[in-house]
Structures are given as C-alpha cells and as structure tokens.
Short mmCIF file of C-alpha atoms in Angstrom, two decimals:
data_model
loop_
_atom_site.label_atom_id
_atom_site.label_comp_id
_atom_site.label_asym_id
_atom_site.label_seq_id
_atom_site.Cartn_x
_atom_site.Cartn_y
_atom_site.Cartn_z
CA HIS A 1 4.87 6.03 -30.46
CA ASP A 2 1.67 7.87 -29.37
CA SER A 3 -0.48 6.20 -31.92
CA ALA A 4 0.94 2.68 -30.95
CA LYS A 5 0.13 3.44 -27.34
CA ALA A 6 -3.31 4.65 -28.23
CA ALA A 7 -4.03 1.49 -30.17
CA LYS A 8 -2.75 -0.70 -27.50
CA LEU A 9 -5.07 1.13 -24.98
CA ALA A 10 -7.94 0.76 -27.33
CA SER A 11 -7.28 -2.99 -27.46
CA ILE A 12 -7.27 -3.28 -23.71
CA ARG A 13 -10.60 -1.51 -23.55
CA GLU A 14 -12.15 -3.57 -26.16
CA ALA A 15 -10.94 -6.78 -24.60
CA ASP A 16 -12.45 -5.65 -21.25
CA LYS A 17 -15.87 -5.28 -22.77
CA GLU A 18 -15.89 -8.55 -24.60
CA ARG A 19 -14.67 -11.01 -21.87
CA GLU A 20 -14.73 -11.64 -18.11
CA PRO A 21 -11.63 -10.78 -16.13
CA LYS A 22 -8.89 -13.24 -16.52
CA ARG A 23 -7.28 -14.89 -13.63
CA LEU A 24 -3.90 -14.04 -12.16
CA ARG A 25 -1.86 -17.32 -12.57
CA ARG A 26 0.18 -18.82 -9.76
CA SER A 27 3.86 -18.63 -10.23
CA ASN A 28 5.95 -21.78 -10.74
CA ALA A 29 8.18 -20.46 -7.96
CA GLU A 30 5.52 -20.99 -5.40
CA ALA A 31 5.61 -23.97 -3.03
CA PRO A 32 2.82 -26.57 -3.55
CA ASP A 33 -0.26 -26.31 -1.23
CA SER A 34 -0.84 -30.06 -0.63
CA ALA A 35 0.87 -31.69 2.41
CA ALA A 36 1.93 -34.66 0.14
CA ALA A 37 3.57 -32.47 -2.41
CA ALA A 38 5.22 -30.19 0.21
CA SER A 39 6.56 -33.35 2.02
CA ALA A 40 8.04 -34.73 -1.32
CA GLY A 41 9.67 -31.41 -2.23
CA ALA A 42 10.56 -30.22 1.21
CA ALA A 43 14.22 -29.68 0.42
CA GLU A 44 13.50 -27.78 -2.76
CA TYR A 45 11.05 -25.42 -1.06
CA SER A 46 12.28 -25.27 2.45
CA ALA A 47 13.42 -21.80 3.62
CA GLN A 48 14.67 -20.41 6.94
CA PRO A 49 14.36 -16.71 7.95
CA LYS A 50 17.65 -14.91 7.67
CA LEU A 51 16.82 -13.04 10.96
CA CYS A 52 14.21 -13.05 13.54
CA ILE A 53 13.43 -10.03 15.54
CA ASP A 54 11.11 -10.32 18.69
CA VAL A 55 8.86 -7.48 19.34
CA LYS A 56 6.79 -6.47 22.27
CA ASN A 57 3.49 -5.53 20.79
CA LYS A 58 1.21 -6.48 17.75
CA LEU A 59 2.58 -4.84 14.72
CA SER A 60 0.44 -2.89 12.16
CA CYS A 61 3.04 -1.68 9.57
CA LEU A 62 6.65 -1.89 8.59
CA SER A 63 8.81 0.27 6.33
CA TRP A 64 12.43 -0.02 5.08
CA CYS A 65 14.60 3.01 4.77
CA ARG A 66 15.75 3.37 1.12
CA MET A 67 19.41 4.29 1.82
CA GLU A 68 21.79 2.06 0.08
CA SER A 69 23.32 0.29 3.01
CA GLN A 70 23.13 -3.26 4.59
CA SER A 71 22.19 -1.53 7.83
CA ALA A 72 19.60 0.97 6.50
CA PRO A 73 17.06 0.97 9.40
CA LEU A 74 13.69 -0.88 9.43
CA ALA A 75 10.78 1.09 11.09
CA SER A 76 7.85 -0.58 12.72
CA ALA A 77 4.55 0.88 14.17
CA ASP A 78 2.44 -0.96 16.64
CA TYR A 79 -0.95 -1.28 18.33
CA GLU A 80 0.41 0.49 21.47
CA GLY A 81 1.50 3.64 19.53
CA VAL A 82 5.17 2.76 19.64
CA VAL A 83 7.45 3.63 16.78
CA SER A 84 10.63 1.40 16.67
CA LEU A 85 13.72 1.44 14.54
CA TYR A 86 15.89 -1.68 14.07
CA ASP A 87 19.19 -2.54 12.43
CA PRO A 88 18.07 -5.15 9.94
CA SER A 89 21.65 -6.53 9.59
CA THR A 90 21.74 -7.50 13.39
CA GLY A 91 18.16 -7.36 14.61
CA VAL A 92 19.37 -4.75 17.26
CA LEU A 93 16.60 -2.33 18.41
CA LEU A 94 18.08 1.16 17.75
CA ARG A 95 15.26 3.08 19.58
CA ASP A 96 11.59 3.03 20.82
CA THR A 97 9.58 6.23 20.89
CA CYS A 98 6.22 6.60 22.38
CA GLU A 99 4.95 10.00 21.28
CA HIS A 100 1.81 8.60 19.74
CA VAL A 101 -0.87 7.80 22.42
CA ARG A 102 -3.06 5.42 20.49
CA ARG A 103 -2.64 2.62 18.00
CA LEU A 104 -0.65 3.30 14.86
CA TRP A 105 -1.64 2.21 11.41
CA SER A 106 0.91 3.39 9.04
CA VAL A 107 4.66 4.20 8.75
CA ALA A 108 6.44 5.08 5.59
CA PHE A 109 9.95 6.25 4.61
CA ALA A 110 10.46 9.05 2.16
CA GLY A 111 12.39 8.71 -1.06
CA GLU A 112 15.42 10.36 -2.84
CA GLY A 113 16.02 13.72 -1.23
CA ARG A 114 14.69 12.84 2.18
CA LEU A 115 15.96 9.42 2.68
CA GLU A 116 16.47 9.76 6.42
CA SER A 117 12.82 10.93 7.07
CA PHE A 118 9.76 8.93 7.72
CA ALA A 119 6.22 9.46 8.75
CA THR A 120 3.68 7.72 11.09
CA GLY A 121 -0.01 8.10 11.57
CA GLY A 122 -2.56 6.46 13.78
CA ASP A 123 -5.77 6.63 15.90
CA ASP A 124 -4.65 9.69 17.86
CA GLY A 125 -5.31 11.82 14.82
CA ARG A 126 -1.74 12.83 14.41
CA VAL A 127 0.86 12.46 11.66
CA LYS A 128 4.39 12.68 12.92
CA LEU A 129 7.61 13.23 10.96
CA TRP A 130 10.91 11.70 12.03
CA SER A 131 14.49 11.49 11.13
CA VAL A 132 16.54 8.33 11.78
CA ARG A 133 19.29 10.61 13.32
CA LYS A 134 16.96 12.38 15.92
CA PRO A 135 15.35 10.68 18.95
CA CYS A 136 12.19 12.73 18.93
CA SER A 137 9.69 13.77 16.07
CA THR A 138 10.62 16.80 13.90
CA MET A 139 6.98 17.85 12.96
CA THR A 140 3.45 17.10 14.02
CA LEU A 141 0.35 17.51 11.81
CA GLU A 142 -2.99 17.52 13.49
CA LEU A 143 -5.79 16.04 11.66
CA ARG A 144 -8.51 15.51 14.28
CA ALA A 145 -9.40 12.19 12.66
CA ASN A 146 -7.99 8.76 12.85
CA VAL A 147 -4.96 8.47 10.36
CA CYS A 148 -4.96 5.29 8.42
CA ALA A 149 -2.39 5.80 5.77
CA VAL A 150 0.76 8.00 5.02
CA GLU A 151 2.67 7.95 1.85
CA PHE A 152 5.41 10.37 0.41
CA GLN A 153 5.27 11.40 -3.15
CA PRO A 154 8.03 9.45 -4.99
CA ASN A 155 9.33 12.38 -7.04
CA ASP A 156 8.93 14.91 -4.35
CA PRO A 157 9.46 13.75 -0.83
CA ASN A 158 8.34 17.07 0.63
CA VAL A 159 4.70 16.13 -0.32
CA LEU A 160 2.92 13.63 1.99
CA ALA A 161 -0.44 12.01 1.31
CA VAL A 162 -2.54 11.17 4.28
CA GLY A 163 -5.70 8.91 4.39
CA SER A 164 -8.02 9.29 7.30
CA ALA A 165 -11.25 7.97 8.99
CA ASP A 166 -13.23 11.10 8.04
CA HIS A 167 -13.39 9.94 4.49
CA ARG A 168 -10.71 12.23 3.08
CA VAL A 169 -7.24 12.32 1.43
CA ARG A 170 -5.08 15.27 2.29
CA LEU A 171 -1.73 16.48 0.73
CA PHE A 172 0.72 18.26 2.82
CA ASP A 173 3.62 20.39 1.70
CA LEU A 174 6.20 19.82 4.33
CA ARG A 175 8.26 22.96 3.27
CA ALA A 176 5.27 25.24 3.77
CA ALA A 177 5.34 27.94 6.45
CA HIS A 178 2.00 26.49 7.56
CA ALA A 179 2.62 22.89 6.88
CA ASN A 180 -0.26 21.83 9.06
CA ARG A 181 -2.72 23.31 6.51
CA PRO A 182 -3.42 20.62 3.75
CA LEU A 183 -2.22 21.56 0.25
CA VAL A 184 -5.01 19.77 -1.33
CA GLU A 185 -8.01 17.85 0.26
CA LEU A 186 -9.71 15.18 -1.85
CA TRP A 187 -13.26 14.28 -1.16
CA GLY A 188 -15.09 11.42 -2.68
CA HIS A 189 -15.12 8.44 -0.44
CA THR A 190 -18.10 7.74 1.86
CA ARG A 191 -16.14 5.78 4.58
CA ALA A 192 -12.77 5.70 6.02
CA VAL A 193 -9.76 5.90 3.70
CA SER A 194 -7.52 2.86 4.38
CA TYR A 195 -4.73 3.25 1.93
CA VAL A 196 -2.97 5.86 -0.28
CA ARG A 197 -0.49 4.91 -3.03
CA TRP A 198 1.21 7.20 -5.51
CA LEU A 199 1.47 6.05 -9.10
CA THR A 200 4.49 6.13 -11.31
CA GLY A 201 5.25 5.51 -14.96
CA GLU A 202 5.29 7.64 -18.15
CA ASP A 203 1.52 8.06 -18.15
CA THR A 204 1.56 9.77 -14.71
CA PRO A 205 0.51 13.53 -15.32
CA ARG A 206 2.33 16.55 -13.94
CA GLY A 207 1.78 16.87 -10.31
CA GLY A 208 1.45 13.22 -9.78
CA ALA A 209 -1.32 10.70 -9.54
CA LEU A 210 -2.72 8.95 -6.47
CA VAL A 211 -4.93 6.02 -5.79
CA SER A 212 -6.91 5.63 -2.64
CA ALA A 213 -8.79 2.75 -1.06
CA SER A 214 -11.59 2.87 1.39
CA ILE A 215 -13.87 0.55 3.15
CA ASP A 216 -16.75 1.98 1.06
CA GLY A 217 -15.57 -0.70 -1.40
CA ALA A 218 -13.99 1.54 -4.01
CA LEU A 219 -10.66 2.57 -5.21
CA LYS A 220 -10.21 6.16 -6.60
CA LEU A 221 -7.74 7.68 -8.95
CA TRP A 222 -6.88 11.32 -8.30
CA GLU A 223 -5.12 13.75 -10.75
CA GLY A 224 -4.70 17.52 -10.82
CA LEU A 225 -2.78 17.45 -7.60
CA ASP A 226 -0.60 20.32 -8.45
CA GLY A 227 -3.56 22.71 -8.11
CA ALA A 228 -5.59 23.86 -5.27
CA ALA A 229 -8.00 20.91 -5.74
CA GLY A 230 -7.43 17.55 -7.23
CA ARG A 231 -10.18 15.66 -9.07
CA CYS A 232 -11.31 12.05 -9.12
CA VAL A 233 -10.72 10.84 -12.76
CA ARG A 234 -11.82 7.25 -12.22
CA SER A 235 -13.40 4.81 -9.62
CA PHE A 236 -12.56 1.08 -9.62
CA ALA A 237 -15.21 -1.35 -8.49
CA GLY A 238 -15.47 -5.18 -8.48
CA HIS A 239 -13.78 -6.23 -5.21
CA VAL A 240 -15.73 -6.28 -1.75
CA ASN A 241 -14.38 -4.13 1.12
CA GLU A 242 -16.72 -3.11 3.86
CA ARG A 243 -14.98 -3.70 7.14
CA ASN A 244 -11.31 -4.80 6.86
CA PHE A 245 -8.17 -3.43 5.47
CA VAL A 246 -7.40 -5.64 2.43
CA GLY A 247 -4.22 -4.09 1.05
CA LEU A 248 -3.38 -1.81 -1.98
CA ALA A 249 -0.41 -1.90 -4.22
CA ALA A 250 0.55 0.29 -7.22
CA GLY A 251 2.90 -1.43 -9.70
CA THR A 252 6.27 0.01 -10.95
CA GLY A 253 8.15 -0.62 -14.21
CA ASP A 254 6.34 -3.20 -16.34
CA ALA A 255 3.42 -2.99 -13.96
CA SER A 256 3.17 0.76 -13.64
CA SER A 257 -0.22 0.84 -15.25
CA PHE A 258 -1.64 -1.77 -12.70
CA LEU A 259 -3.18 -1.67 -9.23
CA ALA A 260 -3.85 -4.61 -6.96
CA CYS A 261 -6.03 -5.04 -3.89
CA GLY A 262 -7.51 -7.68 -1.78
CA SER A 263 -11.25 -8.59 -1.30
CA GLU A 264 -13.44 -9.92 1.33
CA THR A 265 -14.41 -12.64 -0.97
CA ASN A 266 -10.88 -14.13 -0.28
CA ALA A 267 -9.65 -12.96 -3.73
CA VAL A 268 -7.10 -10.75 -5.41
CA PHE A 269 -8.22 -8.19 -7.96
CA THR A 270 -6.08 -6.28 -10.40
CA TYR A 271 -7.10 -3.22 -12.26
CA HIS A 272 -5.66 -1.32 -15.25
CA ARG A 273 -5.46 2.45 -14.30
CA SER A 274 -7.57 3.28 -17.50
CA LEU A 275 -10.33 0.80 -16.79
CA SER A 276 -12.87 0.83 -13.98
CA LYS A 277 -13.49 -2.98 -13.93
CA PRO A 278 -10.86 -5.67 -12.86
CA VAL A 279 -8.68 -7.09 -15.64
CA ALA A 280 -7.64 -10.00 -13.63
CA THR A 281 -8.67 -11.92 -10.44
CA HIS A 282 -7.32 -14.87 -8.37
CA SER A 283 -9.34 -16.56 -5.72
CA PHE A 284 -7.77 -18.14 -2.61
CA SER A 285 -10.79 -20.31 -1.94
CA GLY A 286 -11.02 -23.96 -3.12
CA SER A 287 -9.45 -27.32 -2.30
CA SER A 288 -6.13 -25.71 -1.45
CA ASP A 289 -7.50 -23.43 1.26
CA THR A 290 -9.82 -25.78 3.31
CA SER A 291 -7.37 -26.28 6.23
CA HIS A 292 -9.48 -23.55 8.16
CA SER A 293 -13.18 -22.78 8.23
CA GLY A 294 -14.85 -19.43 8.60
CA TYR A 295 -14.53 -15.99 7.29
CA ARG A 296 -11.43 -15.25 5.13
CA PHE A 297 -10.28 -12.13 3.26
CA VAL A 298 -7.10 -11.15 1.35
CA SER A 299 -5.26 -8.89 3.74
CA ALA A 300 -2.04 -7.83 1.97
CA VAL A 301 -0.63 -7.42 -1.56
CA ALA A 302 2.62 -6.31 -2.86
CA TRP A 303 4.13 -6.02 -6.41
CA ARG A 304 7.76 -7.10 -6.90
CA PRO A 305 9.53 -3.79 -7.95
CA LYS A 306 9.39 -3.27 -11.76
CA THR A 307 7.80 -6.65 -12.55
CA THR A 308 4.41 -8.25 -13.14
CA THR A 309 4.81 -10.52 -10.12
CA LEU A 310 2.40 -10.02 -7.27
CA LEU A 311 2.77 -11.33 -3.69
CA ALA A 312 -0.67 -11.67 -1.89
CA ALA A 313 -1.62 -13.03 1.46
CA ASN A 314 -4.95 -13.82 3.23
CA SER A 315 -6.29 -13.65 6.79
CA ARG A 316 -5.61 -17.47 7.25
CA GLY A 317 -1.84 -17.18 6.76
CA ARG A 318 -1.81 -18.34 3.11
CA ILE A 319 0.82 -16.54 0.91
CA ARG A 320 0.85 -16.79 -2.92
CA ILE A 321 3.07 -15.66 -5.62
CA LEU A 322 0.99 -14.67 -8.72
CA GLU A 323 2.05 -13.59 -12.23
CA LEU A 324 -0.11 -11.13 -14.45
CA GLY A 325 -0.17 -12.92 -17.75
CA GLU A 326 -0.92 -11.70 -21.28
#
C-alpha cells in the first residue's frame, strides 16, 4: 500500500514538472451562462430559495452548527460586530449579541465533542467563545491584533486556530488554565493572515496540519503542531492576492489532498498538498463574464464534502460549479 502511494505521488510530481497546470472543468450541472441558453432551459435550471432571512447589516461570515437536527442553528457575523443565531427551518432570529465592538470577519462552529460551541473574531482584536445555549460569551481571548479567521481543529475541538493582521497564526488550547496564552505561534507570513483551514485525510500527521492564506500572496502548510513550535513545510504560490479576501478551502474525502483558493486575476487555483505549484486552474474571465466591466477577483471557494466538486464565486456575482478531473 505504501509503495503504491509513493509511486502515485512520484507520478504526480513528475507530471507537475512536465506540463502546465490543467484546467478545472465546469460541471455539467451548472446552468449555462448565455442569456439565450438560460432562457431556453429556464425550466430545467430555475431554482427558488427554500427560505429567505432578512438581516440588518452587511454580513461577513456564516457557519452552520453540526448537530444532526433540522433546527441546528445558523450563526452569522456582521460588519457592525453583531453575532446572530437563526433557526434555519423557520428563519426565526433566536438572538442577537453585541459584545464585539467592531467589524467581525469570522465565525465557526466546533465539531464532535463541542457541537454547541462556536467562535467569533474581528477587528476589535478579540476572539469570543459562545454556546448556543447561553446568551453571553463563555470566554474571551485578547490578541491585540485584528482577527481575520477562526477555525476549530476537526479531531480536537478544544484546539482553536486563529489568523490575524499581525501576520501570525496562533493555536489556543481552550482547556488550559491560561487559555489566553497561545499553545503555538506560527510565523512566516509577511502580511495579514486572512484564512486558516485544518487538513484531514490519512496523510495528515499526528497533531494535525493547517494551511493558512495571507494577502502576501502565499498559502503555507504547517505541521508539527503538537509541539511548542510548529513548522512551515511548504509554501504554495501561483495565485495573486495582495488586497482582498479571495477564499480558501481544504478538501475532504476524495479531495483531502487538495486545496483551493481564489485569485485577483479572476481565477480559481487548486494545489496538491505535496506540490508548491498549482495543479489546476480555472479562469472566470472571457466571453461568459463580460456583463460587467472593471476589476474582478474570485472571492469564495468551497469543496462539496468528500468529493472533487468545487463551488467558486467571484466579485461580480458569478457562481461556477467545477470538477477536478484526472
């Protein structure tokens, strides 16, 4: 099994040396871009939202509680620092809380073992921990730097990764007596860290692996996170990211070896965790994206769980379903 895996990895590396990155192909499930095609097949592709929820302020992030229930709450974070919980089966607002005093950038629910817990972070330099059953936050972590991203370790929901504007990634053990002190601090980026994502899959080392994105234009893969200091084992480069949040997604299941991010070239880039250069790209530019002029960039990406299907959206409101081919 190990020799077969090594041979497959060697084949991937060799292919990366010999050819340009291949393109992500658009899924057949995606609606056509042209107005004529859309009109002709309107019945086939039309869709209505199951539920609409009106909100007061501009939203920055959403996260869904992982409890197995139709009414498992949906959390939102907004530009006014408000954290809201909704019942997604009815759209009813369960509660608003205003403990943050500046814009929020990130909200994330924990996984198995802490399903009722979630974290928020924003421009006030604080990370707050919450429970869906309590009206107020249960813990506050003071960072003294704008918080851009929060993400719980999937196999240990007591470990929280935080990306911030002071170029660092911090890991916190929420069980520790001094939880406000980082368990690990990861240095290597030269500008604000915009996203952090934990990796899964059988190749993930003990202690976990984490990928971070920054507006310095790099993704970084970190390992050795069970010690006092983690290490950067690889940097990924090819996309352009100097000013915007362009999205970052780590695959699961069949895509657990792949990372995807957007680019300020209006394109999607996919990386294999063992290779520094992209293995696949897809551009939103072209005849199908000429309805608007001006600057465009890919702003969000998300893998469909345990598949090689990728959802991507750009700053002009275009959404595409992509498939990572052979």
